[in-house]
């Protein structure tokens, strides 16, 4: 009887009762207890950011992912075990004489007959959901809905929980569809609260706050857990506050407080209550917040309190007090987490609105490292931070030079008075910083003593004196504990990035990242060197930071005296002495010219950023107008007029009806002034073109067509047509994207006609005007080669596909020949390459760089080698040259070995398919060195076809590349061996049987 009851192959009332009972009070009970323990751990370990909208449940807080995972894993294991051991799928035998009613038919059509098994399935899905495996949970609940189709209560619960999974995954459309599939008319009363909470989650994620109110109220009212109930009321208060219903919000926060929740939630609710109090009684509100800030219990939450205080001041339009409160929140923050990040973000937004860009840059940079990437303002903060990284250096130069020029215009007495005021401010700031450092050190010592007292460890060795760093108190990464390696912590990584960007700005990941100008060749390199002039010493380095900009440099400035002795000018290096500031003021004509140059360049760059990156047309217009008014002799004045013309057109477009005629009139005025003052400027030529409007619309396509024709003429040798196209480009499309290429083609045609001086002049202009263009590298290398003593050769080089490219030395085309043998230039490939076959060879698979998955290629070739050649080992290595990627396979002792490998590789159908589109190259190591030095792949290909392609394939029977070909038998030896085969006992291929 017991054995029959244990079997799931029988479906009787007895087996169903037995398996339901065993499932419920054995496996399911243990799994459910583990599930409840996981929920408890998750609730206790959850850390919320009360300065933002709370999620309805802790699992929806991403920082809580992973808490209680071991308990949920145990619950999942138990649920799976229950399903595996106690699921009854077999249909019962129909009882004779029983009525075949519709209800009985539905019961027989079920796919699961254990009456308790749906609880195990639900436990499995809920545990997966609470663990954070939302996709797995969604699959489980979807399966439950299909498995128990027709059983309304089970399928309804499955669909409700499926909607929660979809909401957690961000699939709002699917979540809404799942909720709509729940039949509200037949929804069991016991599922009403579950349905309300799932709908509340969906509506909150969809930001439909007005609709969510009734569902939140029902969820809060039905919740039995006091801590979760307080959380629901707090979220309800936040929703009312967002909808600007202060009275309802105040009441909801009060309900949360009366439930005696954890202190952080209670404090946050009290702070929120002050935010929704009547705006007319700001003094009473701020008084309550200041009392909270003086309570010792709230030291850890001062950032939150001052954030609320700043919001109250801001609501009362007192921006000065608001900024002061936000700054205090940043200074007193101890958590260094999302709360501090939100304070910095708020400061950044305010400073951005006030055009205080230096302060905004600092705030945004710190905020990005503290807030989560999912925060709704993260993208905006990141974009603004990137813009400010470009703008702030120019703004700082403008402010500095304006201040210095203002001081230069004062009388000596007024100037000294101003400097003494600056010195007083420096001393006061240093004193405040010193006191703050001492206070921070004392607080760190106090916290360390308390920590060690609690852990019963000696405290004396850890206490530091004011002014010393307390590095021992910093938490160190621990393997296997909660503290992880630095790069496993996203927030620490973001903070590191912020610190790097603060010091260096945003830098692209590349070589020489610390260099400001990464052009291959500097323009100064083309000037002749006067070797009679002594080299400048390091002390006279012209690239020195301004004393005002580098206030951290405490060492005195060292200058070289005329007699060669270095003397420290302590007065000029001391920020507490007037000489330090007087040395920076442009009091001479030469110094004022240098200041004008710095200021005009900074104004121009700032104007471009204001217009193109920030769309602040009004500020851009003001800066450009100042530039043409104060600095009419500015080197790029023509470009400034052009930028003013474009700015007015853009303003006219955005303002539409407002000031339309005025904007167009100003644009026309700037155009006229540009053409009148700079008739030969490329900008003037562009605007003076009668077809300017047509080119503005179709210019790009027209220039593309012109360049395509010019390049065809260049390849065919029609230099006159190339020069004509270059002239059209300079007259009609001086600002076109192909202008550098036109200049280069024009330069090469000059060389072909023997005009080497004009050739070099055009290339110099190309490098100067377009330092970042792709063609500039080639032009710069040619110029560099000329400077190093190479002479120009008149024979041209076709700048075609990557297979025609030669090395930089030869790219200076075959245009550059050796200065010792200029008449001969580069040897023809047929004369330079060797025809030697009995030498080490390489087999190369070549392809255009970036168009082949190199990891997959390496895997496929290595697998082929391993499975085909049992003894021979090959070395595989990737090399990149001139935009060509190469997989080199070696060693091969001679040409015949390499050719045999090539034949076998491409005889393999799968490998031949995988390697299609690549170029196979058989080349000796000596020829490879020549190829890399100065020849193209097409050069070698022509040589190979001429000297190697006619060589017949060697007949190597049974050869597997496992032994060198150098020791192969001759034909006579092979025939003799075939005529006189070895005896069986001598045949190494025969096996030997040992008999006992």
PDB file of C-alpha atoms in Angstrom, residues 46-244:
ATOM      1  CA  UNK A  46      17.864  47.091   1.812  1.00  0.00           C
ATOM      2  CA  UNK A  47      19.391  50.559   1.524  1.00  0.00           C
ATOM      3  CA  UNK A  48      17.096  53.193   0.018  1.00  0.00           C
ATOM      4  CA  UNK A  49      17.806  56.661  -1.302  1.00  0.00           C
ATOM      5  CA  UNK A  50      15.031  58.708   0.288  1.00  0.00           C
ATOM      6  CA  UNK A  51      15.902  61.763  -1.769  1.00  0.00           C
ATOM      7  CA  UNK A  52      14.327  60.076  -4.811  1.00  0.00           C
ATOM      8  CA  UNK A  53      11.097  58.173  -5.462  1.00  0.00           C
ATOM      9  CA  UNK A  54      11.182  54.865  -3.618  1.00  0.00           C
ATOM     10  CA  UNK A  55      10.354  51.632  -5.422  1.00  0.00           C
ATOM     11  CA  UNK A  56       7.305  49.895  -3.966  1.00  0.00           C
ATOM     12  CA  UNK A  57       9.254  46.817  -2.809  1.00  0.00           C
ATOM     13  CA  UNK A  58      12.934  46.386  -1.873  1.00  0.00           C
ATOM     14  CA  UNK A  59      13.559  43.972  -4.750  1.00  0.00           C
ATOM     15  CA  UNK A  60      12.855  46.833  -7.180  1.00  0.00           C
ATOM     16  CA  UNK A  61      15.800  48.699  -5.657  1.00  0.00           C
ATOM     17  CA  UNK A  62      18.814  47.655  -7.726  1.00  0.00           C
ATOM     18  CA  UNK A  63      21.202  48.063  -4.809  1.00  0.00           C
ATOM     19  CA  UNK A  64      19.365  45.262  -2.994  1.00  0.00           C
ATOM     20  CA  UNK A  65      19.935  42.690  -5.739  1.00  0.00           C
ATOM     21  CA  UNK A  66      21.660  39.648  -4.290  1.00  0.00           C
ATOM     22  CA  UNK A  67      20.539  40.106  -0.679  1.00  0.00           C
ATOM     23  CA  UNK A  68      19.102  36.827   0.607  1.00  0.00           C
ATOM     24  CA  UNK A  69      20.230  34.973  -2.522  1.00  0.00           C
ATOM     25  CA  UNK A  70      21.267  31.846  -0.624  1.00  0.00           C
ATOM     26  CA  UNK A  71      17.830  31.541   0.988  1.00  0.00           C
ATOM     27  CA  UNK A  72      16.101  32.038  -2.343  1.00  0.00           C
ATOM     28  CA  UNK A  73      18.380  29.447  -3.939  1.00  0.00           C
ATOM     29  CA  UNK A  74      17.324  26.964  -1.281  1.00  0.00           C
ATOM     30  CA  UNK A  75      13.656  27.789  -1.914  1.00  0.00           C
ATOM     31  CA  UNK A  76      14.168  27.252  -5.648  1.00  0.00           C
ATOM     32  CA  UNK A  77      15.914  23.948  -4.999  1.00  0.00           C
ATOM     33  CA  UNK A  78      13.085  22.715  -2.780  1.00  0.00           C
ATOM     34  CA  UNK A  79      10.389  23.797  -5.250  1.00  0.00           C
ATOM     35  CA  UNK A  80      12.151  22.008  -8.099  1.00  0.00           C
ATOM     36  CA  UNK A  81      12.547  18.912  -5.956  1.00  0.00           C
ATOM     37  CA  UNK A  82       8.839  18.928  -5.085  1.00  0.00           C
ATOM     38  CA  UNK A  83       7.885  19.238  -8.751  1.00  0.00           C
ATOM     39  CA  UNK A  84      10.317  16.516  -9.774  1.00  0.00           C
ATOM     40  CA  UNK A  85       9.257  13.988  -7.144  1.00  0.00           C
ATOM     41  CA  UNK A  86       5.553  14.648  -6.641  1.00  0.00           C
ATOM     42  CA  UNK A  87       4.120  15.886  -9.940  1.00  0.00           C
ATOM     43  CA  UNK A  88       1.290  13.650 -11.221  1.00  0.00           C
ATOM     44  CA  UNK A  89       0.853  13.958 -14.987  1.00  0.00           C
ATOM     45  CA  UNK A  90      -0.899  10.650 -15.699  1.00  0.00           C
ATOM     46  CA  UNK A  91      -4.635  10.939 -16.245  1.00  0.00           C
ATOM     47  CA  UNK A  92      -6.857   8.880 -13.928  1.00  0.00           C
ATOM     48  CA  UNK A  93      -8.908   5.974 -15.178  1.00  0.00           C
ATOM     49  CA  UNK A  94     -12.489   6.927 -15.827  1.00  0.00           C
ATOM     50  CA  UNK A  95     -14.864   5.429 -13.284  1.00  0.00           C
ATOM     51  CA  UNK A  96     -17.647   3.346 -14.841  1.00  0.00           C
ATOM     52  CA  UNK A  97     -21.051   4.863 -14.484  1.00  0.00           C
ATOM     53  CA  UNK A  98     -19.809   8.358 -13.594  1.00  0.00           C
ATOM     54  CA  UNK A  99     -21.601  11.141 -15.458  1.00  0.00           C
ATOM     55  CA  UNK A 100     -19.441  12.704 -18.177  1.00  0.00           C
ATOM     56  CA  UNK A 101     -20.258  16.312 -17.283  1.00  0.00           C
ATOM     57  CA  UNK A 102     -18.514  19.441 -18.541  1.00  0.00           C
ATOM     58  CA  UNK A 103     -16.877  19.896 -15.170  1.00  0.00           C
ATOM     59  CA  UNK A 104     -15.609  16.312 -15.204  1.00  0.00           C
ATOM     60  CA  UNK A 105     -14.288  16.795 -18.746  1.00  0.00           C
ATOM     61  CA  UNK A 106     -12.325  19.884 -17.659  1.00  0.00           C
ATOM     62  CA  UNK A 107     -10.892  17.980 -14.722  1.00  0.00           C
ATOM     63  CA  UNK A 108      -9.735  15.135 -16.963  1.00  0.00           C
ATOM     64  CA  UNK A 109      -8.162  17.656 -19.367  1.00  0.00           C
ATOM     65  CA  UNK A 110      -5.814  18.982 -16.683  1.00  0.00           C
ATOM     66  CA  UNK A 111      -2.071  18.559 -17.121  1.00  0.00           C
ATOM     67  CA  UNK A 112      -1.279  18.384 -13.385  1.00  0.00           C
ATOM     68  CA  UNK A 113      -3.291  16.355 -10.866  1.00  0.00           C
ATOM     69  CA  UNK A 114      -1.405  16.968  -7.626  1.00  0.00           C
ATOM     70  CA  UNK A 115      -3.809  19.455  -5.950  1.00  0.00           C
ATOM     71  CA  UNK A 116      -0.965  21.161  -4.054  1.00  0.00           C
ATOM     72  CA  UNK A 117       1.592  21.316  -6.860  1.00  0.00           C
ATOM     73  CA  UNK A 118       0.606  24.835  -7.987  1.00  0.00           C
ATOM     74  CA  UNK A 119       1.955  26.127  -4.653  1.00  0.00           C
ATOM     75  CA  UNK A 120       5.370  24.642  -5.460  1.00  0.00           C
ATOM     76  CA  UNK A 121       5.307  26.221  -8.908  1.00  0.00           C
ATOM     77  CA  UNK A 122       4.356  29.607  -7.416  1.00  0.00           C
ATOM     78  CA  UNK A 123       7.138  29.293  -4.842  1.00  0.00           C
ATOM     79  CA  UNK A 124       9.617  28.601  -7.628  1.00  0.00           C
ATOM     80  CA  UNK A 125       8.572  31.719  -9.560  1.00  0.00           C
ATOM     81  CA  UNK A 126       8.432  33.976  -6.497  1.00  0.00           C
ATOM     82  CA  UNK A 127      11.893  32.866  -5.327  1.00  0.00           C
ATOM     83  CA  UNK A 128      13.345  33.498  -8.772  1.00  0.00           C
ATOM     84  CA  UNK A 129      11.734  36.953  -8.803  1.00  0.00           C
ATOM     85  CA  UNK A 130      13.005  37.925  -5.337  1.00  0.00           C
ATOM     86  CA  UNK A 131      16.472  36.676  -6.256  1.00  0.00           C
ATOM     87  CA  UNK A 132      16.476  39.095  -9.193  1.00  0.00           C
ATOM     88  CA  UNK A 133      16.239  36.509 -11.996  1.00  0.00           C
ATOM     89  CA  UNK A 134      13.285  38.317 -13.560  1.00  0.00           C
ATOM     90  CA  UNK A 135      13.523  36.632 -16.953  1.00  0.00           C
ATOM     91  CA  UNK A 136      13.585  33.165 -15.332  1.00  0.00           C
ATOM     92  CA  UNK A 137      10.661  34.106 -13.117  1.00  0.00           C
ATOM     93  CA  UNK A 138       8.723  35.412 -16.126  1.00  0.00           C
ATOM     94  CA  UNK A 139       9.273  32.106 -17.928  1.00  0.00           C
ATOM     95  CA  UNK A 140       8.054  30.191 -14.850  1.00  0.00           C
ATOM     96  CA  UNK A 141       4.872  32.240 -14.409  1.00  0.00           C
ATOM     97  CA  UNK A 142       4.148  32.087 -18.136  1.00  0.00           C
ATOM     98  CA  UNK A 143       4.447  28.299 -17.974  1.00  0.00           C
ATOM     99  CA  UNK A 144       2.154  28.169 -14.927  1.00  0.00           C
ATOM    100  CA  UNK A 145      -0.494  30.144 -16.846  1.00  0.00           C
ATOM    101  CA  UNK A 146      -0.362  27.545 -19.641  1.00  0.00           C
ATOM    102  CA  UNK A 147      -0.083  24.510 -17.355  1.00  0.00           C
ATOM    103  CA  UNK A 148      -3.129  25.454 -15.299  1.00  0.00           C
ATOM    104  CA  UNK A 149      -5.215  26.838 -18.132  1.00  0.00           C
ATOM    105  CA  UNK A 150      -8.895  26.809 -17.146  1.00  0.00           C
ATOM    106  CA  UNK A 151      -8.172  27.145 -13.402  1.00  0.00           C
ATOM    107  CA  UNK A 152      -8.968  30.837 -13.027  1.00  0.00           C
ATOM    108  CA  UNK A 153      -7.472  31.519  -9.617  1.00  0.00           C
ATOM    109  CA  UNK A 154      -4.092  29.986 -10.440  1.00  0.00           C
ATOM    110  CA  UNK A 155      -3.793  31.527 -13.910  1.00  0.00           C
ATOM    111  CA  UNK A 156      -4.855  34.947 -12.594  1.00  0.00           C
ATOM    112  CA  UNK A 157      -2.165  34.911  -9.920  1.00  0.00           C
ATOM    113  CA  UNK A 158       0.401  33.729 -12.460  1.00  0.00           C
ATOM    114  CA  UNK A 159      -0.496  36.564 -14.841  1.00  0.00           C
ATOM    115  CA  UNK A 160      -0.358  39.160 -12.043  1.00  0.00           C
ATOM    116  CA  UNK A 161       3.103  38.004 -11.017  1.00  0.00           C
ATOM    117  CA  UNK A 162       4.133  37.804 -14.672  1.00  0.00           C
ATOM    118  CA  UNK A 163       3.222  41.490 -15.003  1.00  0.00           C
ATOM    119  CA  UNK A 164       5.524  42.293 -12.064  1.00  0.00           C
ATOM    120  CA  UNK A 165       8.361  40.436 -13.811  1.00  0.00           C
ATOM    121  CA  UNK A 166       7.803  42.371 -17.028  1.00  0.00           C
ATOM    122  CA  UNK A 167       7.780  45.669 -15.102  1.00  0.00           C
ATOM    123  CA  UNK A 168      11.084  44.767 -13.456  1.00  0.00           C
ATOM    124  CA  UNK A 169      12.544  44.017 -16.893  1.00  0.00           C
ATOM    125  CA  UNK A 170      11.276  47.341 -18.225  1.00  0.00           C
ATOM    126  CA  UNK A 171       8.835  45.711 -20.637  1.00  0.00           C
ATOM    127  CA  UNK A 172       5.931  48.025 -19.926  1.00  0.00           C
ATOM    128  CA  UNK A 173       3.839  47.001 -22.932  1.00  0.00           C
ATOM    129  CA  UNK A 174       4.043  43.331 -21.962  1.00  0.00           C
ATOM    130  CA  UNK A 175       3.267  44.162 -18.324  1.00  0.00           C
ATOM    131  CA  UNK A 176       0.129  46.043 -19.332  1.00  0.00           C
ATOM    132  CA  UNK A 177      -0.913  43.196 -21.630  1.00  0.00           C
ATOM    133  CA  UNK A 178      -0.510  40.632 -18.817  1.00  0.00           C
ATOM    134  CA  UNK A 179      -2.640  42.756 -16.464  1.00  0.00           C
ATOM    135  CA  UNK A 180      -5.306  43.171 -19.144  1.00  0.00           C
ATOM    136  CA  UNK A 181      -5.484  39.387 -19.536  1.00  0.00           C
ATOM    137  CA  UNK A 182      -6.578  39.067 -15.919  1.00  0.00           C
ATOM    138  CA  UNK A 183     -10.370  38.802 -15.879  1.00  0.00           C
ATOM    139  CA  UNK A 184     -11.361  41.412 -13.291  1.00  0.00           C
ATOM    140  CA  UNK A 185     -14.974  40.220 -13.272  1.00  0.00           C
ATOM    141  CA  UNK A 186     -14.010  36.767 -12.029  1.00  0.00           C
ATOM    142  CA  UNK A 187     -10.885  37.792 -10.071  1.00  0.00           C
ATOM    143  CA  UNK A 188     -10.974  36.103  -6.632  1.00  0.00           C
ATOM    144  CA  UNK A 189     -11.172  38.505  -3.716  1.00  0.00           C
ATOM    145  CA  UNK A 190      -8.003  37.045  -2.241  1.00  0.00           C
ATOM    146  CA  UNK A 191      -6.038  38.279  -5.279  1.00  0.00           C
ATOM    147  CA  UNK A 192      -7.390  41.833  -5.211  1.00  0.00           C
ATOM    148  CA  UNK A 193      -4.508  43.182  -3.131  1.00  0.00           C
ATOM    149  CA  UNK A 194      -1.928  41.340  -5.229  1.00  0.00           C
ATOM    150  CA  UNK A 195      -3.475  42.792  -8.389  1.00  0.00           C
ATOM    151  CA  UNK A 196      -3.447  46.305  -6.867  1.00  0.00           C
ATOM    152  CA  UNK A 197       0.266  46.111  -5.967  1.00  0.00           C
ATOM    153  CA  UNK A 198       1.232  44.794  -9.429  1.00  0.00           C
ATOM    154  CA  UNK A 199      -0.782  47.562 -11.103  1.00  0.00           C
ATOM    155  CA  UNK A 200       0.831  50.148  -8.808  1.00  0.00           C
ATOM    156  CA  UNK A 201       4.306  48.955  -9.823  1.00  0.00           C
ATOM    157  CA  UNK A 202       3.372  49.138 -13.500  1.00  0.00           C
ATOM    158  CA  UNK A 203       1.895  52.640 -13.231  1.00  0.00           C
ATOM    159  CA  UNK A 204       4.839  53.945 -11.185  1.00  0.00           C
ATOM    160  CA  UNK A 205       7.320  52.625 -13.759  1.00  0.00           C
ATOM    161  CA  UNK A 206       5.197  54.219 -16.490  1.00  0.00           C
ATOM    162  CA  UNK A 207       5.207  57.543 -14.550  1.00  0.00           C
ATOM    163  CA  UNK A 208       1.401  57.641 -14.535  1.00  0.00           C
ATOM    164  CA  UNK A 209       1.304  59.075 -11.024  1.00  0.00           C
ATOM    165  CA  UNK A 210      -2.246  60.358 -10.961  1.00  0.00           C
ATOM    166  CA  UNK A 211      -3.653  56.947 -11.886  1.00  0.00           C
ATOM    167  CA  UNK A 212      -1.550  55.082  -9.320  1.00  0.00           C
ATOM    168  CA  UNK A 213      -3.019  56.795  -6.231  1.00  0.00           C
ATOM    169  CA  UNK A 214      -5.986  54.402  -5.587  1.00  0.00           C
ATOM    170  CA  UNK A 215      -3.804  51.326  -6.096  1.00  0.00           C
ATOM    171  CA  UNK A 216      -1.150  52.639  -3.703  1.00  0.00           C
ATOM    172  CA  UNK A 217      -3.780  53.427  -1.082  1.00  0.00           C
ATOM    173  CA  UNK A 218      -5.220  49.893  -1.288  1.00  0.00           C
ATOM    174  CA  UNK A 219      -1.735  48.333  -1.187  1.00  0.00           C
ATOM    175  CA  UNK A 220      -0.758  50.386   1.874  1.00  0.00           C
ATOM    176  CA  UNK A 221      -4.025  49.646   3.637  1.00  0.00           C
ATOM    177  CA  UNK A 222      -3.842  45.867   3.102  1.00  0.00           C
ATOM    178  CA  UNK A 223      -0.137  45.405   3.872  1.00  0.00           C
ATOM    179  CA  UNK A 224       0.413  43.404   7.089  1.00  0.00           C
ATOM    180  CA  UNK A 225       4.157  43.988   7.527  1.00  0.00           C
ATOM    181  CA  UNK A 226       4.559  47.275   9.452  1.00  0.00           C
ATOM    182  CA  UNK A 227       7.875  48.200   7.873  1.00  0.00           C
ATOM    183  CA  UNK A 228       6.571  47.595   4.360  1.00  0.00           C
ATOM    184  CA  UNK A 229       3.334  49.407   5.254  1.00  0.00           C
ATOM    185  CA  UNK A 230       5.326  52.496   6.304  1.00  0.00           C
ATOM    186  CA  UNK A 231       7.264  52.267   3.061  1.00  0.00           C
ATOM    187  CA  UNK A 232       4.002  52.258   1.081  1.00  0.00           C
ATOM    188  CA  UNK A 233       2.697  55.339   2.873  1.00  0.00           C
ATOM    189  CA  UNK A 234       6.017  57.130   2.343  1.00  0.00           C
ATOM    190  CA  UNK A 235       5.801  56.375  -1.391  1.00  0.00           C
ATOM    191  CA  UNK A 236       2.191  57.543  -1.394  1.00  0.00           C
ATOM    192  CA  UNK A 237       3.312  60.826   0.192  1.00  0.00           C
ATOM    193  CA  UNK A 238       6.013  61.222  -2.468  1.00  0.00           C
ATOM    194  CA  UNK A 239       3.404  60.685  -5.181  1.00  0.00           C
ATOM    195  CA  UNK A 240       1.051  63.292  -3.687  1.00  0.00           C
ATOM    196  CA  UNK A 241       3.998  65.689  -3.359  1.00  0.00           C
ATOM    197  CA  UNK A 242       4.887  65.144  -7.006  1.00  0.00           C
ATOM    198  CA  UNK A 243       1.282  65.900  -7.966  1.00  0.00           C
ATOM    199  CA  UNK A 244       1.479  69.111  -5.871  1.00  0.00           C
TER     200      UNK A 244
END
